[in-house]
Every structure is written in structure tokens, then in C-alpha cells.
Short mmCIF file of C-alpha atoms in Angstrom, two decimals:
data_model
loop_
_atom_site.label_atom_id
_atom_site.label_comp_id
_atom_site.label_asym_id
_atom_site.label_seq_id
_atom_site.Cartn_x
_atom_site.Cartn_y
_atom_site.Cartn_z
CA UNK A 1 -97.69 107.00 -125.09
CA UNK A 2 -96.39 104.74 -127.92
CA UNK A 3 -98.90 104.21 -130.74
CA UNK A 4 -99.12 100.45 -130.14
CA UNK A 5 -99.72 100.88 -126.44
CA UNK A 6 -102.31 103.57 -127.19
CA UNK A 7 -104.18 101.29 -129.60
CA UNK A 8 -104.27 98.48 -127.01
CA UNK A 9 -105.47 100.97 -124.38
CA UNK A 10 -108.13 102.35 -126.72
CA UNK A 11 -109.44 98.88 -127.57
CA UNK A 12 -109.74 98.01 -123.89
CA UNK A 13 -111.35 101.36 -123.05
CA UNK A 14 -113.97 101.16 -125.78
CA UNK A 15 -114.81 97.55 -124.88
CA UNK A 16 -115.24 98.46 -121.23
CA UNK A 17 -117.35 101.47 -122.11
CA UNK A 18 -119.91 99.18 -123.72
CA UNK A 19 -122.45 97.21 -121.71
CA UNK A 20 -120.84 94.68 -119.39
CA UNK A 21 -121.03 91.02 -120.32
CA UNK A 22 -119.94 89.70 -116.92
CA UNK A 23 -122.59 90.69 -114.43
CA UNK A 24 -123.87 87.55 -112.67
CA UNK A 25 -126.12 89.57 -110.39
CA UNK A 26 -128.04 90.50 -113.54
CA UNK A 27 -127.74 87.08 -115.17
CA UNK A 28 -124.82 87.91 -117.48
CA UNK A 29 -121.97 85.37 -117.40
CA UNK A 30 -119.91 86.23 -120.51
CA UNK A 31 -116.59 88.04 -120.83
CA UNK A 32 -116.46 91.82 -120.53
CA UNK A 33 -113.92 92.06 -123.37
CA UNK A 34 -113.75 89.62 -126.26
CA UNK A 35 -109.95 89.62 -126.29
CA UNK A 36 -109.78 88.43 -122.68
CA UNK A 37 -108.90 84.76 -122.42
CA UNK A 38 -111.32 82.74 -120.29
CA UNK A 39 -109.64 79.74 -118.67
CA UNK A 40 -111.77 77.25 -116.76
CA UNK A 41 -110.56 74.38 -114.57
CA UNK A 42 -112.94 71.61 -113.51
CA UNK A 43 -112.67 68.20 -111.89
CA UNK A 44 -115.63 66.41 -113.50
CA UNK A 45 -115.65 63.35 -111.19
CA UNK A 46 -115.67 60.62 -113.85
CA UNK A 47 -118.58 62.14 -115.81
CA UNK A 48 -116.64 62.24 -119.09
CA UNK A 49 -115.88 58.64 -120.05
CA UNK A 50 -116.77 56.27 -122.85
CA UNK A 51 -119.37 54.13 -121.04
CA UNK A 52 -121.47 57.01 -119.71
CA UNK A 53 -124.85 57.43 -121.50
CA UNK A 54 -124.77 60.63 -123.51
CA UNK A 55 -128.46 61.05 -124.34
CA UNK A 56 -130.27 61.63 -121.05
CA UNK A 57 -131.27 65.27 -120.57
CA UNK A 58 -131.14 65.00 -116.75
CA UNK A 59 -127.83 63.08 -116.40
CA UNK A 60 -124.38 64.01 -115.10
CA UNK A 61 -123.22 64.07 -118.75
CA UNK A 62 -125.92 66.58 -119.72
CA UNK A 63 -125.23 68.70 -116.63
CA UNK A 64 -121.54 68.93 -117.53
CA UNK A 65 -122.37 69.72 -121.16
CA UNK A 66 -124.72 72.55 -120.16
CA UNK A 67 -122.27 74.07 -117.66
CA UNK A 68 -119.44 74.19 -120.21
CA UNK A 69 -121.83 75.70 -122.78
CA UNK A 70 -122.94 78.30 -120.23
CA UNK A 71 -119.43 79.31 -119.12
CA UNK A 72 -117.99 79.45 -122.68
CA UNK A 73 -114.30 78.98 -121.89
CA UNK A 74 -111.56 79.72 -124.41
CA UNK A 75 -109.37 77.15 -122.68
CA UNK A 76 -110.87 74.33 -120.61
CA UNK A 77 -108.76 72.11 -118.38
CA UNK A 78 -110.40 68.96 -117.02
CA UNK A 79 -109.40 66.48 -114.37
CA UNK A 80 -110.78 63.06 -113.48
CA UNK A 81 -111.92 62.06 -116.93
CA UNK A 82 -111.74 58.56 -118.48
CA UNK A 83 -112.72 56.52 -115.38
CA UNK A 84 -115.58 54.20 -116.36
CA UNK A 85 -115.65 52.23 -113.12
CA UNK A 86 -115.74 55.50 -111.16
CA UNK A 87 -118.79 56.50 -113.18
CA UNK A 88 -120.40 53.12 -112.39
CA UNK A 89 -121.30 52.60 -116.04
CA UNK A 90 -118.40 50.42 -117.15
CA UNK A 91 -114.90 49.34 -116.30
CA UNK A 92 -111.33 50.40 -116.91
CA UNK A 93 -109.76 53.61 -118.10
CA UNK A 94 -110.28 55.17 -121.53
CA UNK A 95 -107.26 55.06 -123.80
CA UNK A 96 -106.06 58.33 -125.30
CA UNK A 97 -107.86 57.71 -128.65
CA UNK A 98 -111.01 56.58 -126.85
CA UNK A 99 -111.09 59.69 -124.69
CA UNK A 100 -110.43 61.91 -127.72
CA UNK A 101 -113.58 60.39 -129.26
CA UNK A 102 -115.51 60.93 -126.03
CA UNK A 103 -114.46 64.61 -125.96
CA UNK A 104 -115.62 64.99 -129.56
CA UNK A 105 -119.00 63.52 -128.58
CA UNK A 106 -119.10 65.85 -125.58
CA UNK A 107 -118.58 68.89 -127.79
CA UNK A 108 -120.27 67.90 -131.06
CA UNK A 109 -122.55 64.92 -130.46
CA UNK A 110 -123.04 62.11 -132.97
CA UNK A 111 -123.14 58.34 -133.06
CA UNK A 112 -121.72 56.81 -129.88
CA UNK A 113 -119.32 53.98 -130.81
CA UNK A 114 -119.06 52.88 -127.19
CA UNK A 115 -122.81 52.33 -126.69
CA UNK A 116 -124.14 50.41 -129.65
CA UNK A 117 -127.09 51.99 -131.41
CA UNK A 118 -127.10 55.13 -129.27
CA UNK A 119 -126.58 58.75 -130.22
CA UNK A 120 -124.89 61.44 -128.12
CA UNK A 121 -127.88 63.78 -128.16
CA UNK A 122 -126.60 65.92 -125.28
CA UNK A 123 -123.54 67.92 -126.33
CA UNK A 124 -122.08 71.39 -125.86
CA UNK A 125 -122.87 72.78 -129.30
CA UNK A 126 -126.51 71.82 -128.87
CA UNK A 127 -126.67 74.60 -126.26
CA UNK A 128 -124.15 76.97 -127.85
CA UNK A 129 -123.52 76.31 -131.51
CA UNK A 130 -120.82 79.02 -131.65
CA UNK A 131 -118.60 77.57 -128.91
CA UNK A 132 -115.54 76.02 -130.54
CA UNK A 133 -112.84 74.14 -128.63
CA UNK A 134 -111.45 72.09 -131.53
CA UNK A 135 -107.93 71.56 -130.21
CA UNK A 136 -107.84 68.73 -127.66
CA UNK A 137 -104.89 67.34 -125.77
CA UNK A 138 -105.57 64.17 -123.79
CA UNK A 139 -102.67 63.41 -121.48
CA UNK A 140 -100.78 60.19 -122.05
CA UNK A 141 -100.11 60.02 -118.28
CA UNK A 142 -102.66 58.37 -116.00
CA UNK A 143 -102.97 56.71 -112.60
CA UNK A 144 -104.85 53.67 -113.89
CA UNK A 145 -108.17 55.48 -113.49
CA UNK A 146 -108.01 59.16 -114.53
CA UNK A 147 -106.58 61.36 -117.25
CA UNK A 148 -106.18 65.13 -117.58
CA UNK A 149 -107.39 66.98 -120.69
CA UNK A 150 -106.81 70.46 -122.17
CA UNK A 151 -109.24 71.87 -124.74
CA UNK A 152 -108.42 75.09 -126.56
CA UNK A 153 -110.02 77.54 -128.93
CA UNK A 154 -106.60 78.02 -130.55
CA UNK A 155 -104.07 75.48 -131.88
CA UNK A 156 -101.22 73.90 -130.00
CA UNK A 157 -97.78 74.80 -131.41
CA UNK A 158 -94.18 74.37 -130.30
CA UNK A 159 -93.20 77.72 -128.80
CA UNK A 160 -89.72 76.93 -127.47
CA UNK A 161 -88.06 74.79 -130.12
CA UNK A 162 -88.05 71.31 -128.58
CA UNK A 163 -90.44 70.00 -131.22
CA UNK A 164 -93.26 69.33 -128.77
CA UNK A 165 -96.32 71.56 -128.38
CA UNK A 166 -97.66 69.36 -125.57
CA UNK A 167 -96.12 67.53 -122.61
CA UNK A 168 -97.88 64.94 -120.38
CA UNK A 169 -95.33 64.91 -117.56
CA UNK A 170 -91.77 65.90 -116.75
CA UNK A 171 -88.81 65.29 -114.47
CA UNK A 172 -86.62 67.85 -112.78
CA UNK A 173 -83.82 67.78 -110.24
CA UNK A 174 -86.55 68.57 -107.70
CA UNK A 175 -88.53 65.45 -108.62
CA UNK A 176 -91.28 64.36 -111.00
CA UNK A 177 -94.68 65.78 -111.85
CA UNK A 178 -96.75 63.52 -109.63
CA UNK A 179 -99.05 60.54 -109.73
CA UNK A 180 -101.02 61.65 -112.81
CA UNK A 181 -98.36 63.85 -114.36
CA UNK A 182 -98.80 67.56 -114.96
CA UNK A 183 -99.62 68.31 -118.59
CA UNK A 184 -98.56 71.41 -120.51
CA UNK A 185 -99.88 72.80 -123.79
CA UNK A 186 -98.28 75.62 -125.77
CA UNK A 187 -100.98 77.63 -127.54
CA UNK A 188 -100.62 79.87 -130.59
CA UNK A 189 -102.72 83.00 -130.10
CA UNK A 190 -103.70 84.96 -133.24
CA UNK A 191 -101.16 87.68 -133.96
CA UNK A 192 -103.77 90.11 -135.21
CA UNK A 193 -105.10 90.32 -131.65
CA UNK A 194 -102.34 89.32 -129.25
CA UNK A 195 -98.69 90.28 -128.90
CA UNK A 196 -97.71 86.97 -127.33
CA UNK A 197 -98.90 83.40 -127.03
CA UNK A 198 -100.03 81.25 -124.08
CA UNK A 199 -98.80 78.24 -122.15
CA UNK A 200 -101.38 76.34 -120.08
CA UNK A 201 -100.76 73.61 -117.51
CA UNK A 202 -103.22 71.19 -115.92
CA UNK A 203 -102.63 69.15 -112.75
CA UNK A 204 -104.56 66.69 -110.63
CA UNK A 205 -102.35 66.21 -107.59
CA UNK A 206 -102.46 63.34 -105.09
CA UNK A 207 -105.57 63.25 -102.93
CA UNK A 208 -106.00 62.42 -99.22
CA UNK A 209 -104.71 64.11 -96.08
CA UNK A 210 -102.09 61.62 -94.92
CA UNK A 211 -98.46 62.68 -94.71
CA UNK A 212 -97.42 60.57 -97.68
CA UNK A 213 -100.01 62.18 -99.96
CA UNK A 214 -99.09 65.63 -98.70
CA UNK A 215 -95.43 64.92 -99.44
CA UNK A 216 -96.30 63.84 -102.99
CA UNK A 217 -98.20 67.07 -103.59
CA UNK A 218 -95.30 69.12 -102.30
CA UNK A 219 -92.81 67.20 -104.45
CA UNK A 220 -94.95 67.67 -107.58
CA UNK A 221 -95.30 71.40 -106.86
CA UNK A 222 -91.55 71.78 -106.39
CA UNK A 223 -91.00 70.06 -109.73
CA UNK A 224 -93.62 72.31 -111.35
CA UNK A 225 -91.94 75.40 -109.92
CA UNK A 226 -88.55 74.32 -111.25
CA UNK A 227 -90.00 73.39 -114.64
CA UNK A 228 -91.71 76.75 -115.18
CA UNK A 229 -88.77 78.81 -114.00
CA UNK A 230 -85.89 76.92 -115.59
CA UNK A 231 -87.44 75.38 -118.70
CA UNK A 232 -89.79 78.12 -119.88
CA UNK A 233 -88.21 81.22 -118.34
CA UNK A 234 -84.52 80.25 -118.43
CA UNK A 235 -84.15 81.08 -114.71
CA UNK A 236 -84.36 84.74 -115.67
CA UNK A 237 -81.83 84.47 -118.50
CA UNK A 238 -82.10 84.09 -122.27
CA UNK A 239 -80.86 80.47 -122.06
CA UNK A 240 -83.15 77.50 -121.58
CA UNK A 241 -82.49 75.64 -118.32
CA UNK A 242 -79.07 77.18 -117.52
CA UNK A 243 -78.98 75.28 -114.21
CA UNK A 244 -79.58 71.87 -115.83
CA UNK A 245 -82.67 71.23 -113.76
CA UNK A 246 -84.98 69.77 -116.41
CA UNK A 247 -84.82 66.60 -118.47
CA UNK A 248 -85.79 67.52 -122.05
CA UNK A 249 -84.82 65.84 -125.34
CA UNK A 250 -84.45 67.18 -127.86
CA UNK A 251 -83.67 70.28 -125.84
CA UNK A 252 -85.67 73.48 -126.17
CA UNK A 253 -83.82 76.29 -127.92
CA UNK A 254 -85.56 79.42 -126.65
CA UNK A 255 -87.28 80.79 -123.59
CA UNK A 256 -90.76 82.30 -123.82
CA UNK A 257 -90.98 85.84 -125.11
CA UNK A 258 -91.92 88.71 -122.82
CA UNK A 259 -95.57 88.76 -123.91
CA UNK A 260 -96.29 85.04 -123.52
CA UNK A 261 -97.91 84.17 -120.20
CA UNK A 262 -97.99 80.84 -118.38
CA UNK A 263 -101.24 79.84 -116.68
CA UNK A 264 -101.51 76.75 -114.51
CA UNK A 265 -104.29 75.19 -112.52
CA UNK A 266 -106.31 72.13 -111.69
CA UNK A 267 -107.27 70.08 -108.66
CA UNK A 268 -104.45 70.66 -106.16
CA UNK A 269 -106.26 68.80 -103.38
CA UNK A 270 -105.35 71.29 -100.64
CA UNK A 271 -107.09 74.30 -99.14
CA UNK A 272 -104.04 76.38 -98.32
CA UNK A 273 -105.92 79.21 -96.68
CA UNK A 274 -107.34 76.92 -94.00
CA UNK A 275 -104.84 74.11 -93.46
CA UNK A 276 -102.14 76.24 -91.84
CA UNK A 277 -99.26 75.39 -94.15
CA UNK A 278 -97.77 76.29 -97.49
CA UNK A 279 -98.91 73.65 -99.90
CA UNK A 280 -98.57 72.99 -103.61
CA UNK A 281 -100.19 76.26 -104.72
CA UNK A 282 -97.86 78.47 -102.67
CA UNK A 283 -94.86 76.40 -103.71
CA UNK A 284 -95.69 76.53 -107.41
CA UNK A 285 -96.08 80.34 -107.53
CA UNK A 286 -92.93 81.07 -105.50
CA UNK A 287 -90.70 83.15 -107.80
CA UNK A 288 -92.21 81.79 -111.02
CA UNK A 289 -93.39 85.05 -112.53
CA UNK A 290 -91.48 86.14 -115.61
CA UNK A 291 -89.79 88.90 -113.59
CA UNK A 292 -88.69 86.45 -110.85
CA UNK A 293 -91.35 87.71 -108.43
CA UNK A 294 -94.13 85.44 -107.20
CA UNK A 295 -96.91 84.51 -109.58
CA UNK A 296 -100.46 84.75 -108.22
CA UNK A 297 -103.24 82.34 -107.37
CA UNK A 298 -106.90 83.09 -107.94
CA UNK A 299 -109.13 84.67 -105.32
CA UNK A 300 -112.31 83.46 -106.99
CA UNK A 301 -115.58 83.20 -105.07
CA UNK A 302 -119.13 82.21 -105.93
CA UNK A 303 -120.87 85.49 -106.89
CA UNK A 304 -124.03 85.13 -104.80
CA UNK A 305 -122.85 83.48 -101.60
CA UNK A 306 -119.24 84.70 -101.55
CA UNK A 307 -118.14 81.12 -100.90
CA UNK A 308 -114.65 80.15 -101.98
CA UNK A 309 -115.37 76.41 -101.73
CA UNK A 310 -114.97 74.24 -104.82
CA UNK A 311 -115.41 70.82 -103.19
CA UNK A 312 -117.65 70.41 -100.15
CA UNK A 313 -116.55 73.25 -97.82
CA UNK A 314 -112.95 73.44 -99.11
CA UNK A 315 -111.19 75.14 -102.00
CA UNK A 316 -109.21 72.40 -103.71
CA UNK A 317 -109.32 73.73 -107.27
CA UNK A 318 -107.09 76.63 -108.30
CA UNK A 319 -105.92 78.83 -111.16
CA UNK A 320 -102.50 80.56 -111.14
CA UNK A 321 -100.75 82.86 -113.59
CA UNK A 322 -97.79 85.16 -114.18
CA UNK A 323 -99.19 88.54 -113.19
CA UNK A 324 -96.37 90.54 -114.78
CA UNK A 325 -97.88 89.49 -118.14
CA UNK A 326 -101.53 88.66 -117.43
CA UNK A 327 -104.09 90.06 -115.03
CA UNK A 328 -107.53 88.83 -114.01
CA UNK A 329 -110.43 91.00 -115.07
CA UNK A 330 -112.98 88.57 -113.63
CA UNK A 331 -112.60 85.41 -111.55
CA UNK A 332 -115.36 83.32 -110.05
CA UNK A 333 -116.62 79.91 -108.99
CA UNK A 334 -119.77 78.62 -110.69
CA UNK A 335 -122.35 76.71 -108.64
CA UNK A 336 -125.96 76.34 -109.76
CA UNK A 337 -127.02 75.46 -106.23
CA UNK A 338 -126.22 79.02 -105.18
CA UNK A 339 -127.46 80.77 -108.34
CA UNK A 340 -130.91 82.36 -108.10
CA UNK A 341 -133.36 81.34 -110.78
CA UNK A 342 -133.51 84.82 -112.30
CA UNK A 343 -129.72 84.83 -112.78
CA UNK A 344 -129.37 81.25 -114.05
CA UNK A 345 -127.61 81.02 -117.44
CA UNK A 346 -130.14 80.12 -120.16
CA UNK A 347 -128.22 76.94 -121.04
CA UNK A 348 -129.18 75.52 -117.63
CA UNK A 349 -132.90 76.24 -117.83
CA UNK A 350 -134.81 73.02 -118.39
CA UNK A 351 -132.27 70.80 -116.64
CA UNK A 352 -133.40 68.47 -113.88
CA UNK A 353 -134.81 65.05 -113.15
CA UNK A 354 -137.85 66.50 -111.43
CA UNK A 355 -139.79 69.77 -111.76
CA UNK A 356 -139.30 72.71 -111.77
CA UNK A 357 -136.39 71.92 -114.15
CA UNK A 358 -134.71 75.20 -113.28
CA UNK A 359 -131.08 74.02 -113.48
CA UNK A 360 -130.36 74.35 -109.77
CA UNK A 361 -129.26 70.71 -109.45
CA UNK A 362 -126.88 70.80 -112.43
CA UNK A 363 -123.65 71.43 -110.50
CA UNK A 364 -124.22 68.68 -107.95
CA UNK A 365 -125.32 66.27 -110.69
CA UNK A 366 -122.28 66.93 -112.89
CA UNK A 367 -119.54 66.62 -110.25
CA UNK A 368 -118.62 67.00 -106.60
CA UNK A 369 -116.25 69.85 -107.64
CA UNK A 370 -117.17 73.33 -108.81
CA UNK A 371 -115.28 74.97 -111.69
CA UNK A 372 -113.00 77.97 -111.24
CA UNK A 373 -113.14 80.46 -114.12
CA UNK A 374 -110.73 83.35 -114.77
CA UNK A 375 -110.90 85.99 -117.52
CA UNK A 376 -107.28 86.97 -118.21
CA UNK A 377 -106.15 90.23 -119.76
CA UNK A 378 -103.02 89.68 -121.85
CA UNK A 379 -100.91 92.00 -124.04
CA UNK A 380 -102.75 93.09 -127.16
CA UNK A 381 -101.40 94.11 -130.56
CA UNK A 382 -102.58 95.00 -134.02
CA UNK A 383 -101.46 93.49 -137.32
CA UNK A 384 -102.24 96.43 -139.57
CA UNK A 385 -99.18 96.14 -141.80
CA UNK A 386 -96.51 93.70 -142.84
CA UNK A 387 -93.93 92.24 -140.46
CA UNK A 388 -91.22 94.48 -139.03
CA UNK A 389 -87.54 94.22 -140.13
CA UNK A 390 -85.51 91.60 -138.31
CA UNK A 391 -81.98 90.21 -138.28
CA UNK A 392 -80.49 86.80 -138.80
CA UNK A 393 -78.69 85.88 -135.58
CA UNK A 394 -76.84 82.59 -135.74
CA UNK A 395 -74.64 81.41 -137.33
CA UNK A 396 -73.12 84.83 -137.91
CA UNK A 397 -72.85 85.82 -141.54
CA UNK A 398 -69.59 84.42 -142.91
CA UNK A 399 -69.01 82.06 -139.97
CA UNK A 400 -66.53 79.31 -140.73
CA UNK A 401 -65.41 76.02 -139.26
CA UNK A 402 -68.82 75.14 -137.82
CA UNK A 403 -68.78 71.66 -136.28
CA UNK A 404 -70.39 68.95 -138.37
CA UNK A 405 -72.94 67.60 -138.97
CA UNK A 406 -75.75 69.72 -137.39
CA UNK A 407 -76.43 73.45 -137.16
CA UNK A 408 -79.21 75.43 -135.47
CA UNK A 409 -80.32 78.52 -137.37
CA UNK A 410 -81.83 81.36 -135.37
CA UNK A 411 -83.20 84.79 -136.14
CA UNK A 412 -84.87 87.65 -134.38
CA UNK A 413 -88.61 87.62 -134.01
CA UNK A 414 -90.26 90.00 -136.44
CA UNK A 415 -93.06 92.01 -134.87
CA UNK A 416 -96.44 91.19 -136.41
CA UNK A 417 -95.12 88.06 -138.14
CA UNK A 418 -97.55 85.16 -138.25
CA UNK A 419 -94.90 82.72 -139.46
CA UNK A 420 -91.59 82.45 -141.30
CA UNK A 421 -90.32 80.77 -144.46
CA UNK A 422 -86.75 79.46 -144.41
CA UNK A 423 -84.49 78.63 -147.37
CA UNK A 424 -81.04 76.99 -147.13
CA UNK A 425 -79.01 76.28 -150.27
CA UNK A 426 -75.51 75.38 -151.46
CA UNK A 427 -75.28 78.43 -153.70
CA UNK A 428 -75.71 82.19 -153.09
CA UNK A 429 -78.58 82.39 -155.59
CA UNK A 430 -80.53 79.93 -153.38
CA UNK A 431 -81.34 77.60 -156.26
CA UNK A 432 -79.54 74.43 -155.05
CA UNK A 433 -81.77 74.12 -151.99
CA UNK A 434 -81.45 71.63 -149.16
CA UNK A 435 -84.29 73.20 -147.14
CA UNK A 436 -87.36 75.16 -148.22
CA UNK A 437 -90.09 75.25 -145.58
CA UNK A 438 -93.09 77.50 -144.99
CA UNK A 439 -95.25 78.36 -141.97
CA UNK A 440 -92.48 78.04 -139.39
CA UNK A 441 -93.90 79.20 -136.07
CA UNK A 442 -90.55 79.54 -134.29
CA UNK A 443 -87.44 81.67 -134.67
CA UNK A 444 -85.18 78.63 -134.99
CA UNK A 445 -84.67 75.81 -137.48
CA UNK A 446 -82.55 72.66 -137.27
CA UNK A 447 -80.24 71.46 -140.07
CA UNK A 448 -79.00 67.89 -139.98
CA UNK A 449 -76.26 65.91 -141.76
CA UNK A 450 -74.46 68.89 -143.26
CA UNK A 451 -71.34 68.19 -145.29
CA UNK A 452 -67.76 68.84 -144.26
CA UNK A 453 -66.08 71.70 -146.16
CA UNK A 454 -69.39 72.87 -147.65
CA UNK A 455 -70.52 76.50 -147.60
CA UNK A 456 -74.27 77.07 -147.17
CA UNK A 457 -76.44 80.13 -147.79
CA UNK A 458 -79.68 80.92 -146.00
CA UNK A 459 -82.51 83.43 -145.87
CA UNK A 460 -85.64 83.89 -143.77
CA UNK A 461 -88.84 85.73 -144.71
CA UNK A 462 -91.39 86.86 -142.12
CA UNK A 463 -94.99 86.59 -143.28
CA UNK A 464 -98.41 87.76 -142.14
CA UNK A 465 -101.76 88.22 -143.86
CA UNK A 466 -100.78 91.72 -144.95
CA UNK A 467 -97.30 91.24 -146.38
CA UNK A 468 -93.82 89.88 -145.86
CA UNK A 469 -90.37 91.04 -144.79
CA UNK A 470 -87.03 89.52 -145.82
CA UNK A 471 -84.32 89.14 -143.18
CA UNK A 472 -81.26 91.33 -142.78
CA UNK A 473 -78.94 90.35 -144.34
CA UNK A 474 -81.18 89.02 -147.06
CA UNK A 475 -78.80 86.10 -147.62
CA UNK A 476 -76.16 84.98 -145.13
CA UNK A 477 -73.55 82.24 -145.39
CA UNK A 478 -71.71 79.83 -143.14
CA UNK A 479 -69.12 77.16 -143.79
CA UNK A 480 -68.77 73.79 -142.15
CA UNK A 481 -65.57 72.38 -140.69
CA UNK A 482 -62.72 72.22 -143.21
CA UNK A 483 -59.50 70.77 -141.77
CA UNK A 484 -57.51 72.32 -144.62
CA UNK A 485 -58.52 75.85 -143.57
CA UNK A 486 -55.79 76.21 -140.95
CA UNK A 487 -56.12 79.99 -140.56
CA UNK A 488 -59.96 79.99 -140.48
CA UNK A 489 -60.37 82.51 -143.30
CA UNK A 490 -62.93 80.43 -145.18
CA UNK A 491 -60.66 79.21 -147.96
CA UNK A 492 -57.77 76.77 -148.45
CA UNK A 493 -54.73 78.39 -150.04
CA UNK A 494 -50.97 78.84 -149.60
CA UNK A 495 -51.42 80.85 -146.43
CA UNK A 496 -52.89 77.78 -144.73
CA UNK A 497 -49.57 75.92 -145.18
CA UNK A 498 -47.79 78.49 -143.04
CA UNK A 499 -50.68 78.41 -140.56
CA UNK A 500 -50.30 74.62 -140.39
CA UNK A 501 -46.56 74.94 -139.73
CA UNK A 502 -47.35 77.24 -136.80
CA UNK A 503 -49.95 74.79 -135.48
CA UNK A 504 -47.48 71.90 -135.96
CA UNK A 505 -44.76 73.78 -134.10
CA UNK A 506 -47.12 74.61 -131.23
CA UNK A 507 -48.72 71.17 -131.27
CA UNK A 508 -52.07 72.95 -131.59
CA UNK A 509 -54.91 70.40 -132.04
CA UNK A 510 -56.07 72.45 -135.02
CA UNK A 511 -53.08 71.02 -136.89
CA UNK A 512 -54.55 67.50 -136.71
CA UNK A 513 -55.73 67.54 -140.31
CA UNK A 514 -56.21 63.80 -140.68
CA UNK A 515 -58.10 63.43 -137.40
CA UNK A 516 -55.86 60.79 -135.82
CA UNK A 517 -55.47 62.87 -132.62
CA UNK A 518 -51.76 63.41 -133.30
CA UNK A 519 -50.18 66.48 -134.90
CA UNK A 520 -47.27 65.11 -136.95
CA UNK A 521 -45.78 64.96 -140.43
CA UNK A 522 -48.68 62.88 -141.74
CA UNK A 523 -50.97 65.89 -141.26
CA UNK A 524 -48.88 67.83 -143.79
CA UNK A 525 -49.58 65.23 -146.49
CA UNK A 526 -53.28 65.24 -145.48
CA UNK A 527 -53.29 69.00 -145.90
CA UNK A 528 -51.69 68.73 -149.36
CA UNK A 529 -54.49 66.33 -150.39
CA UNK A 530 -57.15 68.80 -149.23
CA UNK A 531 -55.31 71.67 -150.93
CA UNK A 532 -55.31 69.66 -154.17
CA UNK A 533 -58.84 68.23 -154.07
CA UNK A 534 -60.69 70.96 -152.14
CA UNK A 535 -61.53 68.81 -149.10
#
């Protein structure tokens, strides 16, 4: 067994050998293994909005606060937030900045700017001061009433080179992402613990059982399927969207690495095990695992009753993931109405409008949906030493005649690297720098407005908390388009005259030195000028 695999196995074994943390039948609701990633999806039925009072210990707000504190997710995806009229406490939809403030009040409490003179005295950290979900992405897409939100323990970063760590909605050749959009967040997991990173998606698909609503859910799921497979997984290749299925600008430059899992969920508004047809869940997982097999949907149930219902008697809320990368250690539905008093999480004790204040009414008070929670096991690693050696990839060292004015630099990922520093200069000693950036989280960098005829030199250093590793080669070069370099050897000398004569004789477009789209005598005089002046 390789050492790295053995270490990951040993960590998991030792953690499992200790006392279990997930044992609802004995009142334990935490994760079995700290490195597992707990993802929780919940439709909160308008509870989280700016006009809702945030200081009543028996309210829907307090119930939601206590449930989140009790479940302690690492990633929390919420649907049906921001609707003040739906909550019957105000009107209109929260803007993105307003809802960001509301989420901060939900987590941390404080003065409520939306209810003059009031304090948010009910908040998550009141019940669990250690629970941190500081990274919040409120979707810019809405239906005039609701917004989707992703909260994360870890930061959002651009993992595929399109410059965007978050996406509110998307379009594919299969259609668009639905009435409220389908948001994505790319999450940077700490390298000292995890080999890969994480991509999380959150959807609230069209409600109602009419044929038009069903068709919208199917269309959104088809678009989601295409987006995951083509955009993030390159349709099984190393090239982003090789089938031109996804609209993305600027375009992504890399597919996800083998250890980065995609997890998607939300309110899909169909119970596909009872309605007799393949709906949006089945469509979205069809062939979207990293290995081109089907991804999986959760099989979560409520621990005490065995019920799979998340809304009334139906399962409308789902979690899905790529099971070739991630597996579920635990998965469950949380419902205080079915939780015996002796097994109730301590954060719920004391909740209620009337005695005995035992928390049993919290779920029904917070929402008409019940959350689905999954503890995912993902590839683990150890950062016990500096980054591993790695190679510069593109442009190849010594490449010439690169088209102006832009170039994409790329390099291999260095194992155990937390980030990279990139230097680009006009001289081989790297002193005349045009780019010097630190903390690059990708294996690509964009260079803009490069000069014709100029040679550039570049180097990349991989960095982690232990040390650093310089690229191989340590310094590479590339040269931009030079019309005088007729034989593409990187210099302009006498040999290029004879190369131009050959190009002139063959009417090769390379002989068009002056760029007038004609290869003729005037190009000879243009070449002489370049030979004399250097460009």
C-alpha cells in the first residue's frame, strides 16, 4: 500500500476506532470523523428574511437558528430565503446585500438594521460558539420572491480558471438553469487535510405538479447534467467543454482534478420514488460521475421513524454527489417531531411557545421542509513536507511565434502545494518584471497585451506552510510573433531572407511580413526594415 494511501487509511481507522459521534439513537448527532464534510440542504420557507423578528426565543427564526446550530454543517445550502411577504412580516424580496446582512445576523447576532431599535438576540453562535460558516454566497438570481444561499466553512476560490468562484445560473445547449437559477460555489479545502477541493451546487426547482412545471424541472435538470459533465469534467477529457455545450466567458481553462468532488442538492420538488417517472434527480445524476458512470442520490431517512419524507409525506429535498470521489458515511433527515426527548440535541432543549419547551415543535415552526444532511468522505492527504517537483507545461520552453497579444501560462499541479507564485519578465534574470503575483490558487495564469517580437521569461514556485519548490525548468522562455523570423528559429538573421524567398515563391502566408494579406515584393522591403531595426 502506498505511504500516502496508508496514512489516509490509518487516520480513518483511528477516528472510527474512537467513540462514535453520530449515534442519534443515543442522542449524538455529530460527525464520526472530523475530516468528513457535512453538507446540509434545507428549504427554510421564508424564515430567513430581513423583516422577520430575530429576538423571539419561540419563533420560526429561533427554530431555524437552533436546528443549524444542532446539525453543525460544514456547508449549508438554503432555499426559499429573502421573501418578506411570504413570511408575513414585510414585503418584497431582499436584495443580495440585504440578505448577506440577514445571514450575518442569523449566524452572529447583533443590531438589526431592518427593525429599528431591535437586536438579533437569537443566532447560531449563541447555541454553538464554535460553529463558523463565514463564507456566504447569496445568489444574484431570483424569481421575484426567493433566493438561494450557500454558506461554507472554507473559502470560495476559482478552481477552473474562468475567474469566477461562484455562479448564480448558467445556460447550456440543453437549456437554462431554471426559474431561480442553480448556483454553484467552488470551495478551497485545506491542503493539509484534503487531496482535492469541493464544488457545491444549490437548486430550488419549479414547484407544482402541472405538466408545464414538470417540464421546467426536467429542462433545468438536463442543463445541470450538461453543465457538470461538460464544464467541470470536460466530458471525460482534459479539455473544458469540448462539445461546446456551455456558455462561459471568460472560458474556464481546466477541468476539475481527480480528487475534487461535485456535490449538488436542494429542493427538487419531485418525489421520484413515488411518482412513477424519472424526474430531475435521476436526470441530473445520469452519467455525471467523474468516471462517466452515474452519480448517486441520497437515501437519507429520519433515524427514529425511518421516514424518507422531507415535506409533508413526500421527499422533495435531495443531495447528490460523485461517488467515484466521495462516499456517504452518514446520511439522514432531521425532524424534531419524530425525535424522542432523550435523544433531542441540546441546542433544541428550551425551545417552544408553550411548556414543556422540549424542542419537539422546532422543525414544524422553522419550515414546512425538513433538512437532508450527508457526511461525505473525500480523499485525504497530509502536508508533512514541501511541495513536490512539477513542470512548466505551456508555452513550451523556447516556443516562438506565439500569437499576440495574449498568452495563457500553465503548469503541472505540485502535490501538497497550497498556492503558487508566478514571475514573468523581459530578461532571463527575472529583474525586468511584467508580472509578480503570489497566492495563485490555480495552475494557470493569463498574460495580456504582450509585445510583438518580445521574448519573455517565466518561473513558477509552489508554496505551502512547510516550504517551497521551484518549477522545472526553473526559468523558461517564449517569444511572441515576429514577422521577420521567417524560419521560426527565434532570431532574425540572414537565413530568414532565404526562408522568405521560399515563402514568397510558394505564396505561403508566412511571407506576408507587412500584414497586408498579400505576399509580394513589398514584404521583402518590410523584412529588411525588421532585419535592420529588430522588429
